[in-house]
XYZ file of C-alpha atoms in Angstrom:
415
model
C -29.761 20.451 -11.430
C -28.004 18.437 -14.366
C -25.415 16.084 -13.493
C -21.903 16.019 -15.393
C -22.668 12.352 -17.291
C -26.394 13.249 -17.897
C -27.416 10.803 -21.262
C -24.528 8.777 -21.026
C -25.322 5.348 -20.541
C -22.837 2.174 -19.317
C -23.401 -1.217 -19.344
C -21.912 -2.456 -16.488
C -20.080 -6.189 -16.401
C -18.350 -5.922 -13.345
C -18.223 -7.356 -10.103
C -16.402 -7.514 -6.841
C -14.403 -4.480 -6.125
C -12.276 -2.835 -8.594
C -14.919 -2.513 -11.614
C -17.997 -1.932 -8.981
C -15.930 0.755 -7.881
C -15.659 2.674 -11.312
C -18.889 2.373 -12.457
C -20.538 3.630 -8.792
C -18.684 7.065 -9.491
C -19.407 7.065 -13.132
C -23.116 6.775 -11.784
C -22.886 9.679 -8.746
C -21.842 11.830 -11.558
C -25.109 10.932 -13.288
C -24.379 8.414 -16.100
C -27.790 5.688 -16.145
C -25.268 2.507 -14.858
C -27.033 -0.962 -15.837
C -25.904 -3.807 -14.127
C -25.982 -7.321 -15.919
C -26.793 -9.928 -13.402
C -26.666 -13.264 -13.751
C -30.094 -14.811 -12.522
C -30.893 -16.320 -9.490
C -27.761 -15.496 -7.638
C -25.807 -11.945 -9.446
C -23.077 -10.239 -8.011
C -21.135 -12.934 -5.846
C -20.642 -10.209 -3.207
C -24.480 -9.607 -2.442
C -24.293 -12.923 -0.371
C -20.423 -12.392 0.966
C -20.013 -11.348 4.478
C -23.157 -10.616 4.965
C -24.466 -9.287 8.582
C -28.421 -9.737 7.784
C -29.775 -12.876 7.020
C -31.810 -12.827 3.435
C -30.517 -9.305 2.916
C -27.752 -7.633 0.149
C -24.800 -7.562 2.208
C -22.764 -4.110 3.188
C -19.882 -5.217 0.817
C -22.442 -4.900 -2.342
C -24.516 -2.355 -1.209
C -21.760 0.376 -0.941
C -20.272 -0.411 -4.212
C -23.339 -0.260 -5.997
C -25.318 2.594 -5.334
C -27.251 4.651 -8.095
C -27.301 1.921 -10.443
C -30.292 -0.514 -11.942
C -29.999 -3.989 -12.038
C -30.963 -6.749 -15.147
C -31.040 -9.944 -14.841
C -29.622 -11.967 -17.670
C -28.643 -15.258 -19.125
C -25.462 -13.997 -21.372
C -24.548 -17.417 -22.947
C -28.869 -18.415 -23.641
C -29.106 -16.860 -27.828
C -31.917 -15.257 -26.642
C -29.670 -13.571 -24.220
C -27.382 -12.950 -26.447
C -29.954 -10.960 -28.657
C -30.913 -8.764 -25.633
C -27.071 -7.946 -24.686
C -26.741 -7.091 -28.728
C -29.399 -4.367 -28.032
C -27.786 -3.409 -25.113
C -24.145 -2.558 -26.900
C -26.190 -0.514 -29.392
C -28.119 1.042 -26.730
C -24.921 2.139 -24.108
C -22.525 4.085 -24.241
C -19.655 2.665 -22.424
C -19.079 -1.228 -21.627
C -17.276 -2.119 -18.563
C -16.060 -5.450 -17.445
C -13.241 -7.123 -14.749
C -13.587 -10.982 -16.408
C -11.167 -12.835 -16.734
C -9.134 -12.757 -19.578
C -10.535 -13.166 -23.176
C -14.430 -14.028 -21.499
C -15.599 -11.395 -23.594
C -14.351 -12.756 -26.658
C -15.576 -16.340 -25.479
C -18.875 -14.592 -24.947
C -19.175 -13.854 -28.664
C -18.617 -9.759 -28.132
C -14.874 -8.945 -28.429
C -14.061 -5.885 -29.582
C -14.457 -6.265 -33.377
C -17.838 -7.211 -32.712
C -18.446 -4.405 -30.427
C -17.356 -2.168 -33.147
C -19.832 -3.692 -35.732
C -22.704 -3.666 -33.304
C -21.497 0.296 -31.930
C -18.690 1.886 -33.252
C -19.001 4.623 -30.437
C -18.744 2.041 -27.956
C -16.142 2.519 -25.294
C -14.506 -0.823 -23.976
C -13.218 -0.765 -20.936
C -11.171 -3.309 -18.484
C -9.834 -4.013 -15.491
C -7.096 -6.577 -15.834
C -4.554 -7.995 -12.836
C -1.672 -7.676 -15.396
C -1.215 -5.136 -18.634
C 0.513 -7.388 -21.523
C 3.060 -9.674 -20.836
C 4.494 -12.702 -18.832
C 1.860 -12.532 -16.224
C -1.461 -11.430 -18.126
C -3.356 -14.433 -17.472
C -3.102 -14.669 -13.824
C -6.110 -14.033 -11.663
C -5.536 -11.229 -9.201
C -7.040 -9.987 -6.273
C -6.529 -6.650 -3.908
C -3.590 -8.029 -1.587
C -1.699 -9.878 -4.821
C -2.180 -6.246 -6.765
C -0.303 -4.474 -3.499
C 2.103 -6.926 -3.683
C 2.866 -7.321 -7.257
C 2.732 -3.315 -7.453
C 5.209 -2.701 -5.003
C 3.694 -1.245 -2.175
C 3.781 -4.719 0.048
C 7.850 -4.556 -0.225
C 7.743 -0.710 0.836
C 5.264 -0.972 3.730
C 6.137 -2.046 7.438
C 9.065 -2.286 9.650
C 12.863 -3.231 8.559
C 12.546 -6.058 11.194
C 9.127 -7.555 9.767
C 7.826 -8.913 6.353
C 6.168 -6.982 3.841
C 3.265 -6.000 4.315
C -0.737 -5.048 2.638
C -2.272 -1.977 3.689
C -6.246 -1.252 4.731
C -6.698 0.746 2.306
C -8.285 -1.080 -1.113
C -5.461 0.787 -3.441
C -5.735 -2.494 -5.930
C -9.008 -2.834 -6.173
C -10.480 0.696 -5.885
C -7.800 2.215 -6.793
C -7.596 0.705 -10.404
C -11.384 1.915 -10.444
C -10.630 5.029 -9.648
C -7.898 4.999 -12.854
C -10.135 3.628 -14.777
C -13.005 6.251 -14.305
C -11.000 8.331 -15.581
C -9.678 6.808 -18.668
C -13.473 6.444 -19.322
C -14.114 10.200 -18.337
C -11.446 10.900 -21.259
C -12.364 8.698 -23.943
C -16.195 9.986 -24.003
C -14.518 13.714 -24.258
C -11.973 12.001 -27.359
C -15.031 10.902 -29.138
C -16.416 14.212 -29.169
C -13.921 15.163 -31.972
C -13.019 11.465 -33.418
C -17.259 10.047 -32.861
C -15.036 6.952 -32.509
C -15.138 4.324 -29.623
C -11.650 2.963 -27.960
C -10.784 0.387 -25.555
C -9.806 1.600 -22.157
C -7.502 -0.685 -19.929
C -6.251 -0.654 -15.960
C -4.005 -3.121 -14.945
C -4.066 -3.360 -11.253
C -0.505 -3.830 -11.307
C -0.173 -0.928 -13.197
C -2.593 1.110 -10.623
C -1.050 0.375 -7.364
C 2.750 1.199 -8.975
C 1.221 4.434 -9.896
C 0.679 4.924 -6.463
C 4.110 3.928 -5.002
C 5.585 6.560 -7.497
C 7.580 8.297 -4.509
C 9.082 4.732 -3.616
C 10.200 4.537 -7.559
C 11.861 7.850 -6.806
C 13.241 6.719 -4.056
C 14.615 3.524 -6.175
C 15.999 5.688 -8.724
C 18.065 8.206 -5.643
C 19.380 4.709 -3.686
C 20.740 3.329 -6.902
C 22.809 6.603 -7.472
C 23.775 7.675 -4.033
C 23.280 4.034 -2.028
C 21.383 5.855 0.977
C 18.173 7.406 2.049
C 19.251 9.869 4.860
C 15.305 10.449 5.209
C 14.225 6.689 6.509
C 14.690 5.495 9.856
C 17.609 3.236 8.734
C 20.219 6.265 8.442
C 22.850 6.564 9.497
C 22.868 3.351 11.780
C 22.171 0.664 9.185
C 23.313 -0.341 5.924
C 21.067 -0.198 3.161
C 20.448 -2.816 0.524
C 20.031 -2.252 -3.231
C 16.356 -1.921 -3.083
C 14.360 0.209 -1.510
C 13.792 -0.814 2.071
C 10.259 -0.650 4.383
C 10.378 2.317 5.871
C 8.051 2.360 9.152
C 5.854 5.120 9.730
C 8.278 7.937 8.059
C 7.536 10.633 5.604
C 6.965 9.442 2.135
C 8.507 13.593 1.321
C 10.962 15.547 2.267
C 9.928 16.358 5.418
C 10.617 13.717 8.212
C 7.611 12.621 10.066
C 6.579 9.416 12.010
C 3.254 8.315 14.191
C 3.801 8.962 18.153
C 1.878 7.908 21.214
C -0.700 10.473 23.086
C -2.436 10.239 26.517
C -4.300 7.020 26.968
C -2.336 4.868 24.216
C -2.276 1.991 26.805
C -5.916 1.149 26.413
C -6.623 2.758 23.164
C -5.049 1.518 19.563
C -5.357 4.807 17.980
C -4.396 6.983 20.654
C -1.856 8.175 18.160
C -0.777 11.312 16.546
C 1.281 11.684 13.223
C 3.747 14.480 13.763
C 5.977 16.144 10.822
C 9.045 17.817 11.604
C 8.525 20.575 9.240
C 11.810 22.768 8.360
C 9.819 25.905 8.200
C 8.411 25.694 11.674
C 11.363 23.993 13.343
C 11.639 27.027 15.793
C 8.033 26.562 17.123
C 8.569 22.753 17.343
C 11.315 23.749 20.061
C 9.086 26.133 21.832
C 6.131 23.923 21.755
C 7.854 20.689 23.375
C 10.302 22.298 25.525
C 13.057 22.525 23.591
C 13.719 25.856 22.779
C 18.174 25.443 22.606
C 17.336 23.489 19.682
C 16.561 26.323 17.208
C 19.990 27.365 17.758
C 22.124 24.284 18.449
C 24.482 23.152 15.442
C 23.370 19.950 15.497
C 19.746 20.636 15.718
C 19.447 23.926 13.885
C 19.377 22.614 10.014
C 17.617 20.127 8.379
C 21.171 18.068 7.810
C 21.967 18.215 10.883
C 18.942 16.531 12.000
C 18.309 13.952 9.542
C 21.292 11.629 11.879
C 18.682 12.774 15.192
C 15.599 12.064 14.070
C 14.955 9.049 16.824
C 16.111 11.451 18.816
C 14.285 14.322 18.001
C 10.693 12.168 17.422
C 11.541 10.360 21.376
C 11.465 14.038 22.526
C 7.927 14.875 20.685
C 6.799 11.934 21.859
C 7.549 12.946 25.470
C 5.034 15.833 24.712
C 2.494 14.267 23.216
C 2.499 11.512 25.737
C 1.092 14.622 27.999
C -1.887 15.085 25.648
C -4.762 13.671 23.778
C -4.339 13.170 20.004
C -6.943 16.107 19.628
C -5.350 18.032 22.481
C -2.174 17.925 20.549
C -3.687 18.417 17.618
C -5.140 22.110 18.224
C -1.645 23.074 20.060
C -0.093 22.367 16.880
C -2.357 24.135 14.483
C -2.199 27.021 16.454
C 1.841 27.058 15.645
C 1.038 25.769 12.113
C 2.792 22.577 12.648
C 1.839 19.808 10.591
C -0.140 16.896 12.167
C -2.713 14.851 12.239
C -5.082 12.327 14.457
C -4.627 8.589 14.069
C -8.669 8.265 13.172
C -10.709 4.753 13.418
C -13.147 3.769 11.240
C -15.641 4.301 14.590
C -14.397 7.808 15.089
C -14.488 8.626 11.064
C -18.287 7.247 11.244
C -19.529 9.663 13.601
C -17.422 12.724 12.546
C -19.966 15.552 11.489
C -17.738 17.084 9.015
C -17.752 14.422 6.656
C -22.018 14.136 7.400
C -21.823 17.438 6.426
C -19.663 17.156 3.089
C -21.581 13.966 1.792
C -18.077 11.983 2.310
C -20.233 9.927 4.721
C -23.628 9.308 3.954
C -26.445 7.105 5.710
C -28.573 4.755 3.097
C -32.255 3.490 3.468
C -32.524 -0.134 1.956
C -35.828 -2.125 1.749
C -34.344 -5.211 3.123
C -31.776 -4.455 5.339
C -32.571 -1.105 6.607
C -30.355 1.692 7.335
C -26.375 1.708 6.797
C -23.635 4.278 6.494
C -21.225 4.026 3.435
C -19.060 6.473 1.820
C -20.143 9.093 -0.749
C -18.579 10.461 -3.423
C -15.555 11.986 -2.560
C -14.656 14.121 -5.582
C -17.408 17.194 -5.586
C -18.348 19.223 -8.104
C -20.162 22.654 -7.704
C -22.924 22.538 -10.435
C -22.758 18.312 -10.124
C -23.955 17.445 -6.677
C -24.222 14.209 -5.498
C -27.830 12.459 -4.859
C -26.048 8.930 -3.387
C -29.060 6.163 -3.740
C -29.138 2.978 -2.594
C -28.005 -0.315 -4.747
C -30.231 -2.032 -6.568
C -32.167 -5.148 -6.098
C -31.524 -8.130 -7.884
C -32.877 -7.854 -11.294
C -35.307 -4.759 -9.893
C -35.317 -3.103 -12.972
C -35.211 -5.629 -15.589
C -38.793 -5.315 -16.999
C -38.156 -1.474 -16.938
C -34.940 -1.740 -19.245
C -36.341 -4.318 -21.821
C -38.569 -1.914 -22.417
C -36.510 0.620 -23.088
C -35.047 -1.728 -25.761
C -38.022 -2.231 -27.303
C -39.674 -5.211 -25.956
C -43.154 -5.680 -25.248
C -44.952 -7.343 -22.405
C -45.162 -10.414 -23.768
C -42.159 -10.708 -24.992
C -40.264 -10.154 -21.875
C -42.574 -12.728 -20.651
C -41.183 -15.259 -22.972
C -37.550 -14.427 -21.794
C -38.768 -15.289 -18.157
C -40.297 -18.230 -18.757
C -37.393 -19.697 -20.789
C -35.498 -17.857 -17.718
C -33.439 -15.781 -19.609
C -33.860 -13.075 -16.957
């Protein structure tokens, strides 16, 4: 079966996280992704954190699957020659440097545009134009500069980063797409444009509700939905918020059975208006439904520590999972506080290709995650990273280079 990005071809400068991260999903939907390498040592993160000695560690491997590797000496002319043919050759260049290496490199974008007008340029800077464009940024500085370190954790705490890699693959994931609709623009204009995520720019994106939630403080200077009302003042920003609701519909994480030796014994719980009545019946408190100062949404928002204490007291009686199916029985919405040990093993996402085991030639077997967006007539075939420089020879030729010429460019160890 074809794949969505069958024939289109990216030459991939990136490294790390956030640029890996777009170009291993622009390759699961079938685009031919060709790694540039510098030789000898390549992507700094096949040797960091690594878990087995003289082998690609976990944090390269799944960010670089379905892709081939070529080694190559960008600043050597001879180099330089071979990336020429490579600009012609691709479709799409993507890069995370620095600021302005690719212009120090020799191919900025007018260049680009003589060598391939249908080239599409595309970045992954910390900063989008302005004060702060030349600062180097990494995942926790992008949560923080974005605002999602000021909006996450307790009233009583600092700020603080999530787990979850929203700067780094998160600006991938924006970028992919910016990519995705630039190759569909050319179709009409046969044009090439540059492409840019700022992961700044990314992580705001996804703290839109907090920016609504700016916006409604400003006017009305409270938030009867966060833990702070009515008992606390608020200030003129936007204050961490704990484990409630990012919606309209109040929520928070309570404890289930065995919470005392287990971390994620732990159950989020929303307080859904719809099915308030069958929250009553289902933790014991059935005069709720009808009690004035239960009965409405308003009436509750002052109660929710209250009201979430009580739940608790239920939950306490059950395993997260126990819960879990009581709840879905009554429709109530809820979910399991999963750990990356649980989420390994769970079959469904074996199943759907969200989790998917790899066979490597150096370091064996290891799980990583697949792609998560599926399409019906695109499956996903997820294969394992590449080697250094495995498929160098293979890709010179495709260029046009004979045997002995690639020979030459080893010797003088421009691969």
């Amino acid at each position: 079966m074809s794949h969505a990005l069958d024939g289109i071809r990216v030459l991939d400068f990136t490294h790390v996280q956030s640029g890996p991260t777009c170009t291993q999903l622009l390759a699961w939907f079938g685009a031919d992704v060709i790694k540039v390498e510098k030789p000898g040592s390549g992507d700094v993160t096949r040797g960091q954190l690594r878990d087995v000695p003289g082998a690609d560690s976990l944090y390269f491997t799944m960010l670089n699957h379905n892709k081939r590797s070529i080694t190559l000496d960008s600043k050597h002319p001879e180099g330089k020659h071979v990336l020429e043919r490579l600009v012609r050759h691709c479709d799409v260049l993507v890069e995370n440097f620095a600021p302005g290496a690719l212009q120090r490199m020799g191919f900025g974008w007018e260049r680009i545009q003589q060598l391939n007008p249908r080239m599409i340029v595309a970045s992954i800077k910390g900063f989008g134009p302005g004060a702060f464009e030349e600062c180097k940024v990494y995942e926790n500085v992008a949560q923080c500069a974005g605002g999602a370190a000021s909006t996450t954790g307790f009233d009583d705490g600092p700020p603080l980063v999530t787990g979850a890699q929203i700067g780094d693959s998160g600006t991938g994931l924006h970028l992919a797409l910016g990519i995705v609709a630039a190759l569909y623009q050319r179709q009409s204009t046969g044009r090439g444009q540059r492409v840019l995520a700022a992961m700044q720019d990314a992580v705001l994106n996804l703290c839109r509700v907090k920016l609504r939630d700016q916006q409604r403080l400003a006017r009305t200077g409270v938030l009867t939905e966060y833990p702070q009302y009515p008992n606390k003042t608020f200030g003129s920003a936007v204050p961490r918020s704990a484990n409630a609701s990012g919606g309209g519909q109040p929520g928070t994480i309570v404890k289930c059975k065995g919470w005392e030796g287990d971390p994620n014994a732990y159950l989020y719980f929303i307080a859904q208006a719809p099915v308030w009545q069958q929250i009553c019946r289902v933790i014991g408190k059935e005069h709720w439904a009808t009690d004035p100062d239960f009965c409405t949404p308003e009436a509750r928002l002052p109660r929710l520590a209250e009201i979430f204490t009580a739940i608790e007291s239920w939950t306490l009686t059950k395993t997260k999972f126990e819960a879990m199916a009581i709840l879905n029985e009554h429709d109530i919405p809820c979910g399991p506080i999963l750990s990356m040990e649980e989420l390994v093993r769970e079959p469904s996402l074996r199943a759907t290709g969200t989790v998917v085991e790899v066979e490597h030639p150096t370091r064996g077997s290891y799980v990583s995650v697949g792609n998560p967006i599926k399409l019906s007539d695109s499956p996903t075939e997820v294969r394992r990273s590449p080697l250094l420089g495995e498929h160098t020879d293979e890709i010179l030729a495709e260029l046009g280079y004979g045997g002995a010429a690639i020979a030459a460019l080893r010797a003088a160890r421009v691969i």
